[in-house]
Amino acid sequence: MKDVQLKRRDAAQIAYHWVNAAAIVSLTLTGLAISFGYPGTADLFLWHLWAAWVFLAALVFHIWYTTIRFKHFHRMWATLQDLRDGLKRVPGFGRMGSGPAPKHGFYKVEQIALHWALAGVLLIIVITGFILWKPGRDFVAPFWMPWGWDAVFFARVVHQVFTFILIAFVLAHIYFAVLVPKEWPRLKSIFTGKVSFSWYAKEHRVSPQLEAQAKAHQGSPPSGVAMAGMRPVEKG
């Protein structure tokens, strides 16, 4: 079934990924310049602010598109099976670390955990960002007003610390996507939206429905695509 392609991401998800990436890069560069107080950086705050609004708008769209429109929020919850499989992927973890690595769902439990950790980091960055932005302080008053201006100064430190944590997340994401060969098919899908069924089946638990869709498309024209659990299969 090497010629069968699965649609892992659609155009909207690919667009969100790159808009989000551009916003984070812009926020990071302008934020670092402002933080270190380089000459002429005062005007960069407006760019920083616009990038923040783009990031927030894209994030709201991502949450709506993934969890409300397509109801795929369950992918971000780990099951007991996911936890057991995650332990089996730890080399040398007693007997559970021996043998081949088990297959996983749409995401590994490690990816789910990192996703939630990243969500927490971003939430803290957003809240502290609103505290530092004078017109936005009223929106997050419970997070700073009881402590007065000390909380505002503290928010700046927290904002900077968690920004560096976010940078570490981004660098790790780029490292595993670009420098780990087995992840290259997944990396390619962020441009094309597709992965091969043979690659998908090596690492993921394949449902009978998806396997039936893939078999139905075996030998079909290149335009035939089976969906990786997103929408009904497209006809080639």
C-alpha positions as a Python dict, from the first residue, in 0.01 Angstrom:
ca = {
    (1, 'M'): (0, 0, 0),
    (2, 'K'): (296, 230, -50),
    (3, 'D'): (111, 431, -311),
    (4, 'V'): (-186, 505, -81),
    (5, 'Q'): (-174, 852, 73),
    (6, 'L'): (-345, 962, 395),
    (7, 'K'): (-457, 1318, 449),
    (8, 'R'): (-312, 1400, 791),
    (9, 'R'): (-363, 1777, 768),
    (10, 'D'): (-582, 1997, 552),
    (11, 'A'): (-504, 2340, 408),
    (12, 'A'): (-643, 2528, 708),
    (13, 'Q'): (-424, 2335, 952),
    (14, 'I'): (-114, 2388, 738),
    (15, 'A'): (-190, 2761, 712),
    (16, 'Y'): (-237, 2783, 1090),
    (17, 'H'): (99, 2615, 1151),
    (18, 'W'): (290, 2864, 937),
    (19, 'V'): (98, 3172, 1052),
    (20, 'N'): (161, 3062, 1410),
    (21, 'A'): (530, 3005, 1336),
    (22, 'A'): (565, 3351, 1179),
    (23, 'A'): (388, 3514, 1475),
    (24, 'I'): (608, 3335, 1731),
    (25, 'V'): (928, 3429, 1545),
    (26, 'S'): (814, 3792, 1524),
    (27, 'L'): (715, 3798, 1891),
    (28, 'T'): (1045, 3642, 1997),
    (29, 'L'): (1270, 3871, 1793),
    (30, 'T'): (1087, 4192, 1882),
    (31, 'G'): (1047, 4084, 2244),
    (32, 'L'): (1418, 4010, 2286),
    (33, 'A'): (1513, 4341, 2125),
    (34, 'I'): (1275, 4532, 2354),
    (35, 'S'): (1386, 4337, 2661),
    (36, 'F'): (1755, 4406, 2608),
    (37, 'G'): (1681, 4771, 2531),
    (38, 'Y'): (1870, 4807, 2206),
    (39, 'P'): (1863, 5161, 2057),
    (40, 'G'): (1560, 5226, 1839),
    (41, 'T'): (1360, 4934, 1976),
    (42, 'A'): (1080, 5146, 2121),
    (43, 'D'): (901, 5141, 1786),
    (44, 'L'): (917, 4760, 1783),
    (45, 'F'): (651, 4738, 2052),
    (46, 'L'): (381, 4806, 1793),
    (47, 'W'): (511, 4513, 1584),
    (48, 'H'): (522, 4301, 1898),
    (49, 'L'): (163, 4393, 1977),
    (50, 'W'): (35, 4317, 1627),
    (51, 'A'): (218, 3984, 1624),
    (52, 'A'): (54, 3903, 1958),
    (53, 'W'): (-294, 3969, 1817),
    (54, 'V'): (-217, 3756, 1511),
    (55, 'F'): (-96, 3477, 1739),
    (56, 'L'): (-408, 3497, 1959),
    (57, 'A'): (-643, 3507, 1659),
    (58, 'A'): (-470, 3204, 1505),
    (59, 'L'): (-486, 3020, 1838),
    (60, 'V'): (-860, 3085, 1876),
    (61, 'F'): (-913, 2962, 1519),
    (62, 'H'): (-705, 2650, 1590),
    (63, 'I'): (-909, 2565, 1901),
    (64, 'W'): (-1239, 2623, 1721),
    (65, 'Y'): (-1136, 2437, 1406),
    (66, 'T'): (-996, 2134, 1586),
    (67, 'T'): (-1227, 2091, 1884),
    (68, 'I'): (-1559, 2246, 1784),
    (69, 'R'): (-1583, 2202, 1408),
    (70, 'F'): (-1424, 1859, 1382),
    (71, 'K'): (-1460, 1752, 1747),
    (72, 'H'): (-1107, 1612, 1770),
    (73, 'F'): (-1037, 1731, 2122),
    (74, 'H'): (-1022, 1367, 2232),
    (75, 'R'): (-687, 1338, 2056),
    (76, 'M'): (-537, 1557, 2326),
    (77, 'W'): (-646, 1329, 2612),
    (78, 'A'): (-419, 1037, 2701),
    (79, 'T'): (-580, 701, 2779),
    (80, 'L'): (-443, 432, 3010),
    (81, 'Q'): (-333, 245, 2700),
    (82, 'D'): (-141, 553, 2585),
    (83, 'L'): (32, 573, 2924),
    (84, 'R'): (126, 205, 2919),
    (85, 'D'): (259, 236, 2565),
    (86, 'G'): (455, 546, 2664),
    (87, 'L'): (630, 351, 2941),
    (88, 'K'): (713, 73, 2697),
    (89, 'R'): (893, 326, 2478),
    (90, 'V'): (1131, 415, 2764),
    (91, 'P'): (1453, 215, 2701),
    (92, 'G'): (1545, -8, 2993),
    (93, 'F'): (1230, 64, 3194),
    (94, 'G'): (1227, -281, 3352),
    (95, 'R'): (1065, -543, 3132),
    (96, 'M'): (841, -279, 2982),
    (97, 'G'): (1137, -121, 2803),
    (98, 'S'): (1222, -436, 2609),
    (99, 'G'): (1092, -540, 2272),
    (100, 'P'): (968, -324, 1985),
    (101, 'A'): (810, 10, 2061),
    (102, 'P'): (430, -15, 2065),
    (103, 'K'): (214, 172, 1818),
    (104, 'H'): (23, 479, 1928),
    (105, 'G'): (-285, 680, 1837),
    (106, 'F'): (-285, 1003, 1638),
    (107, 'Y'): (-36, 1140, 1893),
    (108, 'K'): (204, 973, 2135),
    (109, 'V'): (142, 1031, 2504),
    (110, 'E'): (471, 1222, 2511),
    (111, 'Q'): (340, 1456, 2242),
    (112, 'I'): (13, 1503, 2431),
    (113, 'A'): (201, 1588, 2751),
    (114, 'L'): (426, 1836, 2570),
    (115, 'H'): (123, 1991, 2402),
    (116, 'W'): (-41, 2059, 2739),
    (117, 'A'): (287, 2186, 2884),
    (118, 'L'): (319, 2422, 2588),
    (119, 'A'): (-40, 2536, 2638),
    (120, 'G'): (45, 2622, 2999),
    (121, 'V'): (356, 2814, 2893),
    (122, 'L'): (161, 3011, 2634),
    (123, 'L'): (-118, 3088, 2882),
    (124, 'I'): (133, 3235, 3127),
    (125, 'I'): (300, 3437, 2851),
    (126, 'V'): (-37, 3574, 2737),
    (127, 'I'): (-153, 3668, 3090),
    (128, 'T'): (176, 3837, 3180),
    (129, 'G'): (178, 4007, 2841),
    (130, 'F'): (-161, 4162, 2914),
    (131, 'I'): (-35, 4275, 3256),
    (132, 'L'): (264, 4447, 3095),
    (133, 'W'): (45, 4616, 2831),
    (134, 'K'): (-125, 4907, 3007),
    (135, 'P'): (-455, 4901, 2807),
    (136, 'G'): (-482, 4527, 2867),
    (137, 'R'): (-435, 4522, 3243),
    (138, 'D'): (-806, 4557, 3312),
    (139, 'F'): (-869, 4227, 3130),
    (140, 'V'): (-645, 4036, 3373),
    (141, 'A'): (-697, 4246, 3687),
    (142, 'P'): (-738, 3943, 3923),
    (143, 'F'): (-387, 3830, 3833),
    (144, 'W'): (-211, 4149, 3945),
    (145, 'M'): (-433, 4410, 4113),
    (146, 'P'): (-435, 4248, 4462),
    (147, 'W'): (-54, 4285, 4471),
    (148, 'G'): (-26, 4624, 4303),
    (149, 'W'): (275, 4735, 4103),
    (150, 'D'): (496, 4464, 4249),
    (151, 'A'): (292, 4217, 4046),
    (152, 'V'): (353, 4419, 3728),
    (153, 'F'): (729, 4411, 3780),
    (154, 'F'): (712, 4042, 3867),
    (155, 'A'): (506, 3978, 3553),
    (156, 'R'): (791, 4112, 3340),
    (157, 'V'): (1033, 3860, 3491),
    (158, 'V'): (786, 3574, 3447),
    (159, 'H'): (712, 3685, 3089),
    (160, 'Q'): (1083, 3673, 3005),
    (161, 'V'): (1148, 3340, 3177),
    (162, 'F'): (860, 3166, 3003),
    (163, 'T'): (958, 3322, 2672),
    (164, 'F'): (1292, 3143, 2698),
    (165, 'I'): (1106, 2822, 2786),
    (166, 'L'): (897, 2873, 2471),
    (167, 'I'): (1216, 2922, 2267),
    (168, 'A'): (1344, 2591, 2407),
    (169, 'F'): (1018, 2422, 2301),
    (170, 'V'): (1048, 2566, 1949),
    (171, 'L'): (1414, 2463, 1912),
    (172, 'A'): (1334, 2110, 2031),
    (173, 'H'): (1041, 2095, 1788),
    (174, 'I'): (1265, 2200, 1498),
    (175, 'Y'): (1538, 1956, 1603),
    (176, 'F'): (1311, 1652, 1613),
    (177, 'A'): (1131, 1752, 1292),
    (178, 'V'): (1440, 1829, 1084),
    (179, 'L'): (1727, 1624, 1225),
    (180, 'V'): (1552, 1296, 1308),
    (181, 'P'): (1514, 1104, 978),
    (182, 'K'): (1217, 892, 1087),
    (183, 'E'): (1020, 1215, 1139),
    (184, 'W'): (1078, 1341, 784),
    (185, 'P'): (748, 1201, 648),
    (186, 'R'): (569, 1392, 925),
    (187, 'L'): (771, 1703, 840),
    (188, 'K'): (679, 1671, 473),
    (189, 'S'): (311, 1657, 567),
    (190, 'I'): (326, 2010, 707),
    (191, 'F'): (379, 2121, 346),
    (192, 'T'): (172, 1864, 156),
    (193, 'G'): (-79, 1756, 422),
    (194, 'K'): (-22, 1391, 333),
    (195, 'V'): (167, 1088, 463),
    (196, 'S'): (192, 740, 316),
    (197, 'F'): (-21, 464, 467),
    (198, 'S'): (287, 239, 498),
    (199, 'W'): (464, 499, 717),
    (200, 'Y'): (150, 572, 919),
    (201, 'A'): (84, 204, 987),
    (202, 'K'): (438, 147, 1118),
    (203, 'E'): (389, 380, 1414),
    (204, 'H'): (14, 431, 1458),
    (205, 'R'): (-271, 207, 1565),
    (206, 'V'): (-476, 169, 1248),
    (207, 'S'): (-851, 141, 1285),
    (208, 'P'): (-1039, -116, 1073),
    (209, 'Q'): (-1221, 171, 899),
    (210, 'L'): (-897, 342, 797),
    (211, 'E'): (-743, 14, 683),
    (212, 'A'): (-1053, -54, 471),
    (213, 'Q'): (-1029, 294, 319),
    (214, 'A'): (-663, 241, 237),
    (215, 'K'): (-734, -95, 74),
    (216, 'A'): (-1013, 62, -129),
    (217, 'H'): (-767, 318, -265),
    (218, 'Q'): (-487, 72, -338),
    (219, 'G'): (-400, 103, -704),
    (220, 'S'): (-626, 407, -750),
    (221, 'P'): (-508, 725, -928),
    (222, 'P'): (-269, 953, -732),
    (223, 'S'): (-559, 1185, -651),
    (224, 'G'): (-719, 911, -440),
    (225, 'V'): (-660, 991, -72),
    (226, 'A'): (-775, 808, 240),
    (227, 'M'): (-841, 1029, 540),
    (228, 'A'): (-651, 974, 865),
    (229, 'G'): (-959, 997, 1083),
    (230, 'M'): (-1067, 1348, 982),
    (231, 'R'): (-1345, 1330, 725),
    (232, 'P'): (-1506, 1072, 495),
    (233, 'V'): (-1273, 933, 234),
    (234, 'E'): (-1227, 1134, -84),
    (235, 'K'): (-1299, 960, -409),
    (236, 'G'): (-1010, 945, -653),
}
